[in-house]
Tab-separated table of C-alpha atoms in Angstrom:
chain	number	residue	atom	x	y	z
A	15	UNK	CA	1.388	-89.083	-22.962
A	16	UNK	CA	3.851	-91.589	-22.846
A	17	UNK	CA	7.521	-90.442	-22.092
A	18	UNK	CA	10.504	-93.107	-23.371
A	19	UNK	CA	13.962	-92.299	-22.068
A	20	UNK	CA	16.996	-94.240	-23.255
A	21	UNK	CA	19.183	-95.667	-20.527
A	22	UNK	CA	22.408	-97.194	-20.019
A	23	UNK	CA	22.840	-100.655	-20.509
A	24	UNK	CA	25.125	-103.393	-18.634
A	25	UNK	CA	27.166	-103.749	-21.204
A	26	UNK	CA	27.762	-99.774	-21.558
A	27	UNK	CA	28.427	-99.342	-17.629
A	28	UNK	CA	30.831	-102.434	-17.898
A	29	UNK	CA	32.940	-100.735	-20.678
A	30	UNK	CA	32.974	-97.454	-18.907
A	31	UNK	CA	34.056	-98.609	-15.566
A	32	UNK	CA	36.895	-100.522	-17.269
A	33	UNK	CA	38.086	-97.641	-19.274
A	34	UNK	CA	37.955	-95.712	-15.813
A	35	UNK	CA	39.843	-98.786	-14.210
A	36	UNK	CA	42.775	-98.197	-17.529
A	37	UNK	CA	43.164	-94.628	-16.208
A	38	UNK	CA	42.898	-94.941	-12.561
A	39	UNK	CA	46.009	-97.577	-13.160
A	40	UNK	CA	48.438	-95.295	-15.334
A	41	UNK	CA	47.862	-92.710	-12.441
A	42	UNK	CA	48.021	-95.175	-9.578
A	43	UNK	CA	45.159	-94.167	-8.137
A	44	UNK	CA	42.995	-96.988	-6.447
A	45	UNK	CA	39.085	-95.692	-7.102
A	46	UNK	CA	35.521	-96.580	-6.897
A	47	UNK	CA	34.034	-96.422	-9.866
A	48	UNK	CA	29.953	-96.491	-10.248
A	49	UNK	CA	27.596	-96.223	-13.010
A	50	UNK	CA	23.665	-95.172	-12.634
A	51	UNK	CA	20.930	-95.307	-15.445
A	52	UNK	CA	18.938	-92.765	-16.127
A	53	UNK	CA	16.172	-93.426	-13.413
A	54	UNK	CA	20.034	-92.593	-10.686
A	55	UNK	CA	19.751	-95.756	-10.475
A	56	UNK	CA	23.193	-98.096	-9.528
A	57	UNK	CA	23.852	-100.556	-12.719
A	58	UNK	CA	27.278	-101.670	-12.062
A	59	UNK	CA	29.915	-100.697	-9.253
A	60	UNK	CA	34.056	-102.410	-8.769
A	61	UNK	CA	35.894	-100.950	-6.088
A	62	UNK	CA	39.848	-101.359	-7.217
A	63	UNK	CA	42.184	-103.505	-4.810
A	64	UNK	CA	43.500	-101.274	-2.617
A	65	UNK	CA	40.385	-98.493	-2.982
A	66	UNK	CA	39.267	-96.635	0.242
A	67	UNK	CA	35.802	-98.178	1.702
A	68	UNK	CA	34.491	-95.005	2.303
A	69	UNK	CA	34.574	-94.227	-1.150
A	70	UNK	CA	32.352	-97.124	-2.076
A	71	UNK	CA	29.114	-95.135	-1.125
A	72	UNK	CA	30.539	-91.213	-2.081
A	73	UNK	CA	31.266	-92.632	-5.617
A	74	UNK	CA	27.787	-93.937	-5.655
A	75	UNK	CA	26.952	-90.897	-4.952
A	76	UNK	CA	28.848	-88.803	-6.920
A	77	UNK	CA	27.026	-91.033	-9.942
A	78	UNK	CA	23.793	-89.838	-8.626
A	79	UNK	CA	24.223	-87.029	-8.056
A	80	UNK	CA	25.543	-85.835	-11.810
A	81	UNK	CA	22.621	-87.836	-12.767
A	82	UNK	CA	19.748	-86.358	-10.753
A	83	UNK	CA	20.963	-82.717	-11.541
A	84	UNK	CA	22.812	-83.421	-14.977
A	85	UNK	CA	25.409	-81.607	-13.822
A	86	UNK	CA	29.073	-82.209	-13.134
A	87	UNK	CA	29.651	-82.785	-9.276
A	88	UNK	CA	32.544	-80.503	-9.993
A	89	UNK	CA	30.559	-77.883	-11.540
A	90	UNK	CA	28.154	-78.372	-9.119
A	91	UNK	CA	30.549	-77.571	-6.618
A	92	UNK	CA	31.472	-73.832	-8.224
A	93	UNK	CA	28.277	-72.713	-6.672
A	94	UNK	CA	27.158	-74.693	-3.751
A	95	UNK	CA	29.755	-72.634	-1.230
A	96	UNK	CA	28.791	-70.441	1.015
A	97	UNK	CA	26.951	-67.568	-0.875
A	98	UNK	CA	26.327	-69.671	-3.905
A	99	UNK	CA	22.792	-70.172	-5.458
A	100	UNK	CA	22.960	-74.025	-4.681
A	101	UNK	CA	25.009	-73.699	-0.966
A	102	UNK	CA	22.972	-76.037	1.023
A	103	UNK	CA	22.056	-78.644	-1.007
A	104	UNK	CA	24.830	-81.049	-0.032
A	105	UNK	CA	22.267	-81.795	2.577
A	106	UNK	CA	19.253	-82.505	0.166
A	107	UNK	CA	18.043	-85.731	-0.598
A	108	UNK	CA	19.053	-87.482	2.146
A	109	UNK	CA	23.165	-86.381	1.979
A	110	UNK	CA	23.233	-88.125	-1.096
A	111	UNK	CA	24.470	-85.125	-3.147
A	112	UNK	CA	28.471	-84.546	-3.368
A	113	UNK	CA	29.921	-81.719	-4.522
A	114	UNK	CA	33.629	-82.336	-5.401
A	115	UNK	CA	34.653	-83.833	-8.286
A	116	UNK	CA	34.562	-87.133	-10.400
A	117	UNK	CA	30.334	-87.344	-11.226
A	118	UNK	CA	29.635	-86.770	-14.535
A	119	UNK	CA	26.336	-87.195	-16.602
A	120	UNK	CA	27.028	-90.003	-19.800
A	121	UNK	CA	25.023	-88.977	-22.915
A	122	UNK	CA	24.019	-90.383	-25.701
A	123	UNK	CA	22.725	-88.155	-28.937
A	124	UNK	CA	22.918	-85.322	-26.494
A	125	UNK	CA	20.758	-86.552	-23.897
A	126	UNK	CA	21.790	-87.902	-20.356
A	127	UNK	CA	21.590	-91.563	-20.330
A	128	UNK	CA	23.348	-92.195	-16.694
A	129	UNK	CA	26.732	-90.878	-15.104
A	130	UNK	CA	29.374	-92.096	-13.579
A	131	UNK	CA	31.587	-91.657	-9.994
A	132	UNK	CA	34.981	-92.019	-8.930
A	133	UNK	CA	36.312	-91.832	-5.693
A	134	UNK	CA	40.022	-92.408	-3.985
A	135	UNK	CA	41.890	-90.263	-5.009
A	136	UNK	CA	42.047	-86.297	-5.134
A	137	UNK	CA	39.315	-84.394	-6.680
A	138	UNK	CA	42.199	-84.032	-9.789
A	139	UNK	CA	42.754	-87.771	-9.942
A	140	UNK	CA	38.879	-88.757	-9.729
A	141	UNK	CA	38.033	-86.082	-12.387
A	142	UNK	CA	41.094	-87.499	-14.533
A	143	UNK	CA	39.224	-91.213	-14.422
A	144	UNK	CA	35.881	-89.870	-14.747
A	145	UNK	CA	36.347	-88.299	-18.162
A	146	UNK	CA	38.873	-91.392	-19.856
A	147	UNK	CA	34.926	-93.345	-18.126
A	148	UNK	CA	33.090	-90.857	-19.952
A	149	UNK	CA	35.123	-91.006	-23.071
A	150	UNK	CA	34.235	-94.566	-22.989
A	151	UNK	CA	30.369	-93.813	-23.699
């Protein structure tokens, strides 16, 4: 059985990290913005002038993780406290998995294709320029 999975392209990751890039400007907030196929794997990546460099790797991340779960980092985050049925898993796959906000899954036809993660700004302001990214698609 063969299994084919449509991906993201270059050219798709390109236009959604610029339409991120649009929004993180009108709110003047300097972000990382990555895009990952559908294998979680990192297709394109700009880190604004004036972006934190520790953001660089969480929005990396954050793409990976809304990828590998096909879930929302932010809804992700609703049950991953302490008590919740997913609190621990911040520390699976090697740390990789973030659970604040701005990673969401990009679909095409209704299936995940990739995602996308923002970080530098507060969970409000990555989530803001994650969805005008995801609007993009």
């Amino acid at each position: 059985m063969t299994v084919n999975q449509s991906s993201i392209s270059l050219d798709d990751a390109q236009r959604v990290i610029a339409a991120g890039q649009a929004r993180a400007d009108e709110i003047e907030s300097p972000s990382n913005i990555a895009v990952v196929d559908a294998g979680g794997n990192l297709v394109a990546h700009v880190r604004m002038d004036g972006a934190w460099i520790a953001s660089i790797d969480i929005s990396i991340n954050k793409a990976f993780t809304a990828r590998a779960l096909d879930i929302s980092t932010e809804d992700l985050a609703a049950d991953a406290g302490p008590g919740g049925q997913f609190y621990g898993i911040h520390a699976s796959n090697g740390g990789r998995i973030m659970i604040f906000a701005g990673g969401v899954p990009l679909r095409r036809d209704g299936r995940v294709v990739g995602a996308v993660g923002v970080s530098g700004g507060t969970g409000e302001q990555d989530k803001t320029v994650a969805e005008a990214a995801v609007a993009a698609m």
